[in-house]
XYZ file of C-alpha atoms in Angstrom:
526
model
C -44.198 -39.984 75.307
C -46.072 -39.498 71.676
C -46.862 -41.850 68.763
C -48.225 -39.256 66.630
C -45.532 -37.444 65.481
C -41.670 -38.777 66.079
C -39.701 -35.712 66.254
C -36.672 -37.529 66.681
C -37.516 -39.182 63.689
C -37.949 -36.018 61.562
C -35.022 -34.355 63.174
C -32.902 -37.263 62.209
C -34.152 -37.618 58.527
C -33.874 -33.925 58.154
C -30.005 -34.368 59.167
C -30.143 -37.264 56.509
C -31.312 -35.058 53.945
C -28.568 -32.408 54.173
C -25.908 -34.936 54.199
C -27.374 -36.580 50.961
C -27.950 -33.328 49.227
C -23.929 -32.223 50.453
C -22.646 -35.541 49.592
C -24.291 -35.789 46.023
C -23.100 -32.199 45.602
C -19.566 -33.818 46.902
C -20.103 -36.317 44.196
C -21.349 -34.639 41.318
C -17.822 -32.393 41.578
C -15.745 -35.501 42.265
C -17.001 -36.806 39.327
C -16.702 -33.809 36.917
C -13.740 -31.908 38.246
C -15.301 -28.868 38.387
C -16.147 -26.974 41.776
C -19.041 -25.138 39.529
C -21.759 -27.765 37.754
C -24.724 -25.543 38.091
C -25.350 -21.442 38.637
C -26.680 -22.329 41.853
C -23.787 -23.962 43.164
C -21.988 -20.238 43.004
C -24.552 -18.094 40.924
C -21.646 -15.123 40.820
C -18.872 -17.284 40.463
C -20.448 -19.296 37.498
C -21.444 -15.814 35.461
C -17.733 -14.994 36.370
C -16.353 -18.251 34.742
C -18.638 -17.600 31.936
C -17.246 -14.635 30.753
C -13.849 -15.747 31.345
C -14.674 -18.807 29.544
C -15.481 -17.029 26.684
C -12.710 -14.615 26.947
C -10.154 -17.722 26.517
C -11.753 -18.528 23.594
C -11.628 -15.475 22.417
C -8.450 -15.318 23.061
C -7.569 -18.951 21.385
C -8.968 -17.502 18.438
C -7.478 -14.169 17.850
C -4.143 -16.154 17.975
C -5.361 -17.766 15.202
C -6.126 -14.744 13.447
C -2.576 -13.465 14.563
C -1.313 -16.641 12.561
C -3.122 -15.807 9.729
C -1.912 -12.009 9.790
C 2.092 -13.396 9.843
C 1.200 -15.338 7.085
C -0.306 -12.639 4.553
C 3.018 -10.794 5.641
C 5.215 -13.337 4.699
C 3.177 -13.844 1.226
C 3.990 -10.423 0.423
C 7.284 -10.273 1.581
C 8.039 -13.480 -0.628
C 6.965 -11.387 -3.565
C 8.338 -8.442 -3.082
C 11.699 -10.201 -2.012
C 11.525 -11.330 -6.124
C 10.667 -8.007 -7.017
C 14.058 -6.601 -5.124
C 16.044 -9.783 -7.206
C 14.934 -7.939 -10.414
C 15.900 -4.535 -9.181
C 18.846 -5.791 -8.499
C 19.644 -7.033 -11.928
C 17.958 -3.863 -13.395
C 20.506 -1.875 -11.397
C 23.398 -3.796 -13.361
C 21.884 -3.486 -16.407
C 21.655 0.513 -16.223
C 24.954 0.173 -15.220
C 25.995 -1.413 -18.098
C 24.210 0.082 -20.542
C 25.813 3.642 -19.373
C 28.943 2.491 -20.535
C 29.089 4.348 -24.271
C 31.354 1.541 -25.710
C 28.003 -0.367 -25.926
C 26.393 -0.191 -29.903
C 22.684 0.461 -29.938
C 21.968 -2.686 -30.912
C 23.568 -4.025 -27.585
C 21.244 -1.021 -25.821
C 18.554 -2.367 -27.522
C 18.858 -5.794 -26.037
C 19.534 -4.779 -22.601
C 16.597 -2.429 -23.224
C 14.112 -5.662 -24.191
C 15.324 -7.258 -20.836
C 14.474 -4.239 -19.025
C 11.443 -4.114 -20.273
C 10.611 -7.751 -19.623
C 11.659 -7.524 -16.216
C 9.081 -4.619 -15.920
C 6.352 -6.750 -17.375
C 7.368 -9.273 -14.719
C 6.820 -7.348 -12.048
C 3.747 -5.537 -12.820
C 2.271 -9.742 -13.362
C 3.629 -10.359 -9.888
C 2.523 -7.278 -8.330
C -1.178 -8.254 -9.709
C -1.350 -11.579 -9.130
C 0.588 -12.196 -5.740
C -2.647 -13.104 -3.632
C -3.668 -14.620 0.013
C -6.746 -16.299 0.280
C -8.015 -14.280 -3.146
C -7.199 -10.782 -1.512
C -4.054 -8.868 -3.908
C -1.490 -7.924 -1.306
C 1.188 -5.638 -3.533
C -1.190 -3.965 -5.903
C -2.529 -1.057 -4.096
C -5.520 -2.834 -2.762
C -4.483 -2.748 0.358
C -3.102 0.789 1.204
C -4.732 3.508 2.627
C -7.778 5.194 0.434
C -7.126 8.565 -0.313
C -9.929 10.485 -2.690
C -9.126 13.072 -5.193
C -11.264 15.914 -6.454
C -9.526 16.485 -9.533
C -9.905 12.813 -12.497
C -6.053 11.596 -12.669
C -4.173 12.885 -9.209
C -2.901 9.385 -8.131
C -1.528 9.379 -4.150
C 1.403 7.592 -3.914
C 1.874 7.461 -0.163
C 0.436 8.520 3.084
C 1.961 8.128 6.159
C -0.365 6.462 9.020
C 0.682 9.897 11.389
C -1.503 12.182 9.045
C -5.279 11.517 9.900
C -8.525 11.288 7.963
C -9.591 14.624 6.606
C -9.030 16.810 3.326
C -5.620 17.956 2.249
C -4.851 20.864 -0.282
C -2.446 21.902 -2.364
C -1.905 24.600 -5.393
C -0.740 23.905 -8.745
C 0.879 26.835 -9.973
C 2.230 25.065 -12.952
C 2.363 21.874 -14.928
C 5.176 19.744 -15.179
C 6.710 19.973 -18.901
C 8.611 17.685 -20.807
C 11.518 18.559 -23.012
C 10.138 19.563 -26.039
C 11.680 21.269 -29.114
C 9.817 22.468 -32.045
C 11.118 23.732 -35.635
C 10.601 26.158 -38.370
C 8.490 24.921 -41.910
C 9.678 21.691 -43.332
C 10.644 23.258 -46.606
C 10.860 19.354 -48.075
C 8.205 18.344 -50.531
C 6.395 15.052 -50.439
C 8.113 13.731 -53.513
C 10.903 15.103 -52.656
C 14.327 12.746 -52.051
C 17.480 13.726 -50.601
C 20.288 14.508 -52.434
C 23.680 13.242 -52.091
C 25.408 16.687 -50.497
C 21.894 16.344 -48.427
C 22.519 13.212 -46.596
C 23.706 13.225 -43.145
C 22.677 12.036 -39.845
C 20.238 13.518 -36.903
C 21.428 12.748 -33.324
C 18.289 12.766 -30.825
C 19.766 12.692 -27.355
C 23.113 10.851 -28.687
C 20.863 8.026 -30.444
C 22.241 8.575 -33.986
C 19.547 8.574 -37.224
C 21.365 7.792 -40.396
C 19.863 10.121 -43.179
C 20.853 8.772 -46.745
C 20.682 9.578 -49.854
C 17.708 9.000 -51.838
C 15.250 9.142 -48.490
C 12.080 10.623 -49.023
C 9.836 12.614 -46.510
C 8.254 9.578 -45.567
C 10.786 7.806 -45.096
C 12.691 10.384 -42.854
C 9.887 10.571 -39.970
C 9.608 7.467 -39.926
C 12.685 7.299 -38.910
C 12.683 10.297 -36.668
C 9.536 8.660 -35.192
C 11.275 5.119 -34.711
C 14.466 6.954 -33.059
C 12.303 9.236 -30.944
C 10.340 6.424 -29.728
C 13.241 4.162 -28.684
C 15.235 7.033 -26.732
C 11.917 7.289 -24.849
C 10.161 10.627 -26.977
C 7.924 11.034 -29.832
C 8.116 13.072 -33.256
C 5.041 14.517 -35.085
C 4.335 17.262 -37.018
C 2.177 20.200 -36.554
C 0.310 22.442 -38.711
C 0.593 25.537 -36.012
C 1.971 25.928 -32.491
C -1.036 26.832 -31.100
C -0.975 24.796 -27.587
C -3.894 23.463 -25.549
C -3.226 21.152 -22.803
C -6.470 21.284 -21.005
C -8.397 20.684 -24.558
C -5.477 18.109 -26.089
C -4.249 16.205 -23.104
C -0.334 16.162 -22.798
C 0.467 13.041 -24.744
C 1.739 15.735 -27.477
C 1.844 18.401 -25.699
C -1.025 19.638 -26.298
C -0.303 20.084 -29.889
C -2.583 19.245 -32.660
C -0.771 16.232 -34.281
C -0.883 16.969 -38.420
C -1.417 14.553 -40.841
C 0.594 15.779 -43.572
C 4.793 16.110 -43.251
C 5.412 19.024 -46.189
C 4.854 22.603 -44.966
C 4.272 21.436 -41.250
C 6.445 22.318 -38.007
C 8.272 18.970 -36.741
C 8.324 18.441 -32.859
C 10.407 16.197 -31.341
C 9.969 16.003 -27.471
C 10.122 13.470 -24.401
C 7.322 11.503 -22.800
C 8.545 12.069 -19.322
C 8.301 15.118 -17.440
C 10.765 17.387 -14.943
C 14.129 19.754 -14.970
C 16.174 16.098 -15.711
C 14.340 15.729 -18.801
C 16.133 16.562 -21.685
C 16.057 17.013 -25.755
C 19.147 17.524 -27.904
C 18.791 17.543 -31.518
C 22.144 17.508 -33.609
C 21.766 17.486 -37.054
C 25.973 16.915 -39.141
C 24.396 18.526 -42.357
C 23.429 21.941 -42.646
C 21.475 21.694 -45.944
C 19.180 18.820 -44.337
C 18.580 20.562 -41.380
C 17.339 23.462 -43.468
C 14.882 21.153 -45.137
C 13.551 19.700 -42.012
C 13.254 22.979 -40.573
C 15.565 22.737 -37.498
C 18.344 24.898 -38.636
C 19.735 25.661 -35.067
C 20.166 21.642 -35.077
C 23.124 22.018 -37.161
C 26.291 24.657 -35.271
C 29.557 24.539 -35.903
C 30.484 24.156 -32.352
C 27.808 21.245 -32.091
C 25.648 22.550 -29.431
C 22.621 22.198 -31.566
C 19.182 22.620 -30.382
C 18.961 21.837 -26.155
C 15.418 21.796 -24.645
C 14.806 21.104 -21.024
C 11.484 20.052 -19.118
C 10.245 21.901 -16.032
C 8.807 20.352 -12.402
C 5.538 20.971 -11.502
C 5.479 24.044 -9.298
C 2.881 23.972 -6.095
C 2.256 25.383 -2.744
C 0.176 24.336 -0.009
C -3.497 25.494 0.021
C -4.789 28.044 1.894
C -7.725 27.415 3.668
C -10.671 29.807 3.079
C -13.704 31.173 5.008
C -17.546 31.526 4.776
C -16.942 34.105 2.187
C -14.267 32.819 0.184
C -11.417 35.278 1.754
C -8.041 32.952 2.608
C -7.498 32.636 6.735
C -3.336 32.212 5.919
C -3.909 28.381 7.500
C -3.472 25.344 5.380
C -5.770 22.855 4.423
C -5.105 19.904 6.713
C -1.178 20.364 6.634
C 0.350 21.871 9.649
C 2.628 24.766 9.433
C 5.863 22.788 9.955
C 5.325 20.658 6.466
C 7.916 21.295 3.978
C 7.047 20.681 -0.202
C 8.649 19.498 -2.876
C 8.920 18.991 -6.333
C 9.947 16.215 -8.851
C 8.668 15.819 -12.116
C 4.990 15.584 -11.446
C 5.557 14.530 -8.293
C 4.654 16.325 -5.157
C 6.198 15.301 -1.779
C 5.510 16.782 1.591
C 7.358 15.713 4.928
C 6.311 16.780 8.758
C 7.983 15.859 11.484
C 7.241 12.412 12.853
C 8.437 11.123 9.689
C 5.085 11.811 8.011
C 5.470 11.613 4.547
C 2.433 12.740 1.353
C 3.394 11.480 -1.920
C 1.081 12.881 -5.135
C 1.439 12.246 -9.000
C -0.223 15.153 -10.479
C -1.013 14.872 -14.221
C 0.474 17.487 -16.760
C -2.967 19.330 -17.268
C -4.232 20.615 -14.225
C -3.244 24.073 -14.406
C -3.471 23.713 -18.229
C -0.169 25.344 -18.745
C 0.577 26.080 -22.523
C 4.257 25.739 -24.342
C 5.871 29.343 -25.193
C 7.264 28.274 -28.332
C 8.865 31.802 -29.028
C 13.168 31.894 -28.892
C 13.680 35.545 -29.507
C 11.885 36.444 -32.150
C 11.485 33.207 -34.492
C 9.816 29.342 -33.441
C 12.611 27.186 -33.022
C 14.569 25.536 -30.454
C 13.333 24.603 -27.282
C 9.588 25.384 -25.738
C 9.200 26.816 -22.394
C 6.140 27.081 -19.883
C 4.111 29.661 -21.110
C 0.284 30.681 -19.501
C -1.599 28.554 -16.815
C -4.564 28.622 -14.399
C -3.656 28.491 -10.305
C -5.669 25.054 -9.564
C -6.910 23.689 -5.813
C -6.307 19.821 -5.070
C -8.113 18.421 -2.346
C -7.299 14.783 -0.986
C -9.435 13.427 1.124
C -7.530 10.656 3.269
C -9.431 8.086 4.915
C -9.526 5.320 7.562
C -10.204 2.865 4.872
C -8.876 0.257 2.323
C -6.641 -1.253 4.897
C -6.456 -4.946 6.047
C -7.445 -5.323 9.742
C -6.590 -7.766 11.620
C -7.969 -8.823 14.398
C -5.989 -9.842 17.397
C -7.813 -9.404 20.439
C -11.023 -11.451 22.086
C -12.537 -7.672 22.400
C -14.296 -5.095 19.817
C -11.426 -2.861 17.895
C -8.346 -4.808 19.080
C -6.641 -4.972 15.539
C -3.434 -4.612 13.871
C -4.030 -2.670 10.837
C -2.063 -3.760 7.315
C -1.072 -1.130 5.251
C 0.665 -2.653 2.411
C 2.171 0.230 -0.630
C 1.854 -0.811 -3.930
C 4.324 -2.232 -5.925
C 4.096 -2.228 -9.399
C 6.480 -0.584 -12.364
C 4.510 2.912 -11.835
C 5.084 3.330 -7.952
C 8.789 2.202 -8.375
C 9.216 4.821 -11.613
C 10.712 2.031 -13.891
C 7.917 2.234 -16.167
C 9.734 3.641 -18.898
C 12.778 3.233 -17.658
C 15.208 3.703 -21.292
C 18.505 2.823 -21.448
C 19.476 3.631 -25.577
C 21.270 6.615 -24.685
C 24.141 7.282 -22.517
C 22.128 10.159 -20.768
C 19.046 8.331 -20.457
C 21.139 5.295 -18.973
C 22.226 7.520 -16.487
C 18.708 8.707 -15.252
C 18.021 5.195 -14.948
C 20.612 4.070 -12.700
C 19.065 6.754 -10.151
C 15.681 5.776 -11.136
C 16.303 2.677 -10.221
C 18.271 3.403 -6.850
C 15.128 4.878 -5.754
C 12.879 1.982 -6.987
C 15.351 -0.509 -4.790
C 14.752 2.107 -1.612
C 11.464 2.371 -2.114
C 11.078 -1.589 -2.236
C 13.700 -2.224 0.767
C 11.174 0.517 2.866
C 8.195 -1.755 1.960
C 9.234 -5.240 2.486
C 11.424 -2.710 5.909
C 7.513 -2.613 7.074
C 6.825 -5.435 6.888
C 9.384 -7.134 8.963
C 7.806 -4.487 11.262
C 4.645 -5.813 11.296
C 5.739 -9.948 11.127
C 7.759 -8.565 14.394
C 4.843 -7.128 15.974
C 2.836 -10.177 15.134
C 5.234 -12.479 17.233
C 4.812 -9.906 20.254
C 1.431 -9.656 19.912
C 1.407 -13.735 19.650
C 3.391 -14.036 22.772
C 0.934 -11.630 24.781
C -2.092 -13.891 23.747
C -0.553 -17.043 24.705
C 0.185 -15.052 28.254
C -2.950 -13.583 28.357
C -5.098 -16.913 27.641
C -2.721 -18.843 30.153
C -3.048 -16.805 33.070
C -6.959 -16.208 32.117
C -7.145 -19.984 32.208
C -5.287 -20.149 35.358
C -7.592 -18.148 37.109
C -10.235 -19.796 35.737
C -9.022 -23.120 37.105
C -8.926 -22.051 40.481
C -12.553 -20.871 40.389
C -14.211 -23.805 39.001
C -12.405 -26.571 39.014
C -12.149 -28.904 42.082
C -9.245 -29.304 45.010
C -9.704 -33.377 44.528
C -8.122 -33.607 48.107
C -9.949 -31.362 49.783
C -13.350 -32.283 48.390
C -12.293 -35.907 49.508
C -12.273 -34.626 52.485
C -15.778 -33.289 52.627
C -16.948 -36.261 50.786
C -15.708 -38.434 53.565
C -17.282 -36.301 55.889
C -20.638 -36.249 54.469
C -20.213 -40.229 53.432
C -19.477 -40.751 57.495
C -22.875 -38.460 58.037
C -25.031 -39.960 55.675
C -24.504 -42.898 57.307
C -24.877 -41.889 60.715
C -28.208 -40.138 60.143
C -29.403 -43.361 58.423
C -28.572 -45.373 61.574
C -30.146 -42.828 63.980
C -33.113 -42.632 61.698
C -33.563 -46.417 62.278
C -33.206 -46.087 65.565
C -36.140 -43.523 66.218
C -38.387 -45.014 63.922
C -38.237 -47.804 66.615
C -38.949 -45.542 69.621
C -42.566 -45.243 68.910
C -42.708 -48.978 68.984
C -41.413 -48.576 73.101
C -45.298 -47.381 74.280
C -46.694 -51.229 73.453
C -44.874 -51.708 76.552
C -47.139 -49.316 78.489
C -50.229 -50.953 76.652
C -49.452 -54.082 78.152
C -51.894 -55.272 81.239
């Protein structure tokens, strides 16, 4: 028997310490509800659980992001819905104006309402915002940069990857332009009784009365042309330079005097569906204004037509500048068509690429010769073939982050809805012919707005599915995390009870072990 070292007490104490440590761990788990309260409880489990916890927090925030995306889509769709309502009203007005029972004043009232509708469409387009960000003014559409100033990209499908796409402009789109002979009426003369009559521009009748001077006549022609969507002015010669003078006056230098100049009457818009019919009821009046062909017994008058832009796919070139036979950017399956100044390229998988070309890219001039004299309609003359490159990028759209990790996004590409993209900005119903054109234009605008709204509806449905997926993923991850870190109370209570009994037993035994050295005193008695 030894008194210096109480081995039994040491053994009992060690057992007691282990039981107390286990009991402390059990108490911590029971009181916190977590199985892992520190990294020493389960180093690997702690690392995994923290990663899962971060993932769940990210998913929860992405769910909030998705809700914001839904709000963006709903805001944009609400604005487009109102634009659709206005386009529907515009459809009614154009159909009404196409009825020839309407007088000029009635058509003018219709035109004024259409103009106001257009102003409201542009206001909604500019001012529809979410969190100060414009939504339908083109700010959230894919960015495309051109190497030629004035070229506008109207749309580019998601299927077109970022890169360069080229077209070749062979001839510019042209307005319908009529050029007369020299005006023989002097600036001081007035219209005699036998010279009075009417001049009709695309069906719009302008009265020229006895006593009207040249300034008065030109004022009436200018007003009439403006009302019918065109221009009337004079030129001193027929030299046409679109590159230098632009297209506002078809490339001509406008004269500041009327007498001795030549009368030009043209449409503002471009394309083969644009026409300028000029008729005069009095042969003498037509001669004074230098438009003798406007008077004819059969009533044919002067008829001028516009022309569409002529374009083709640009050819790629090698390092030496020689054509390779390959298209710049576009696949061989792509098909190109034109209307007015618009170039539309379609490819498989519903890919569409639409661009608007200004009327002076190729510098197409007018050939004013009809037969051997300068009169009647002007036709497209010389031009310079010009290549245009459009650089399509992946920027400009709105990215909605819908996942917990990098690049888990949904891209919102919201097209511009303005009178320019809807092509209603120059809608004119002052004549029966322009009203008929306006009906088709409004139909196309409605189809464009419907497509944009349908696209937003698809985004909305996608967000709904995304939300459901995020919620399920968060639920499953939370369940997995709970299994890993949450305390099983029944199991832990069993462990707690066991460790409590062991602690009490160890304490009792330690007390007994501490009493054993006292037994040595019995041997020391004598």
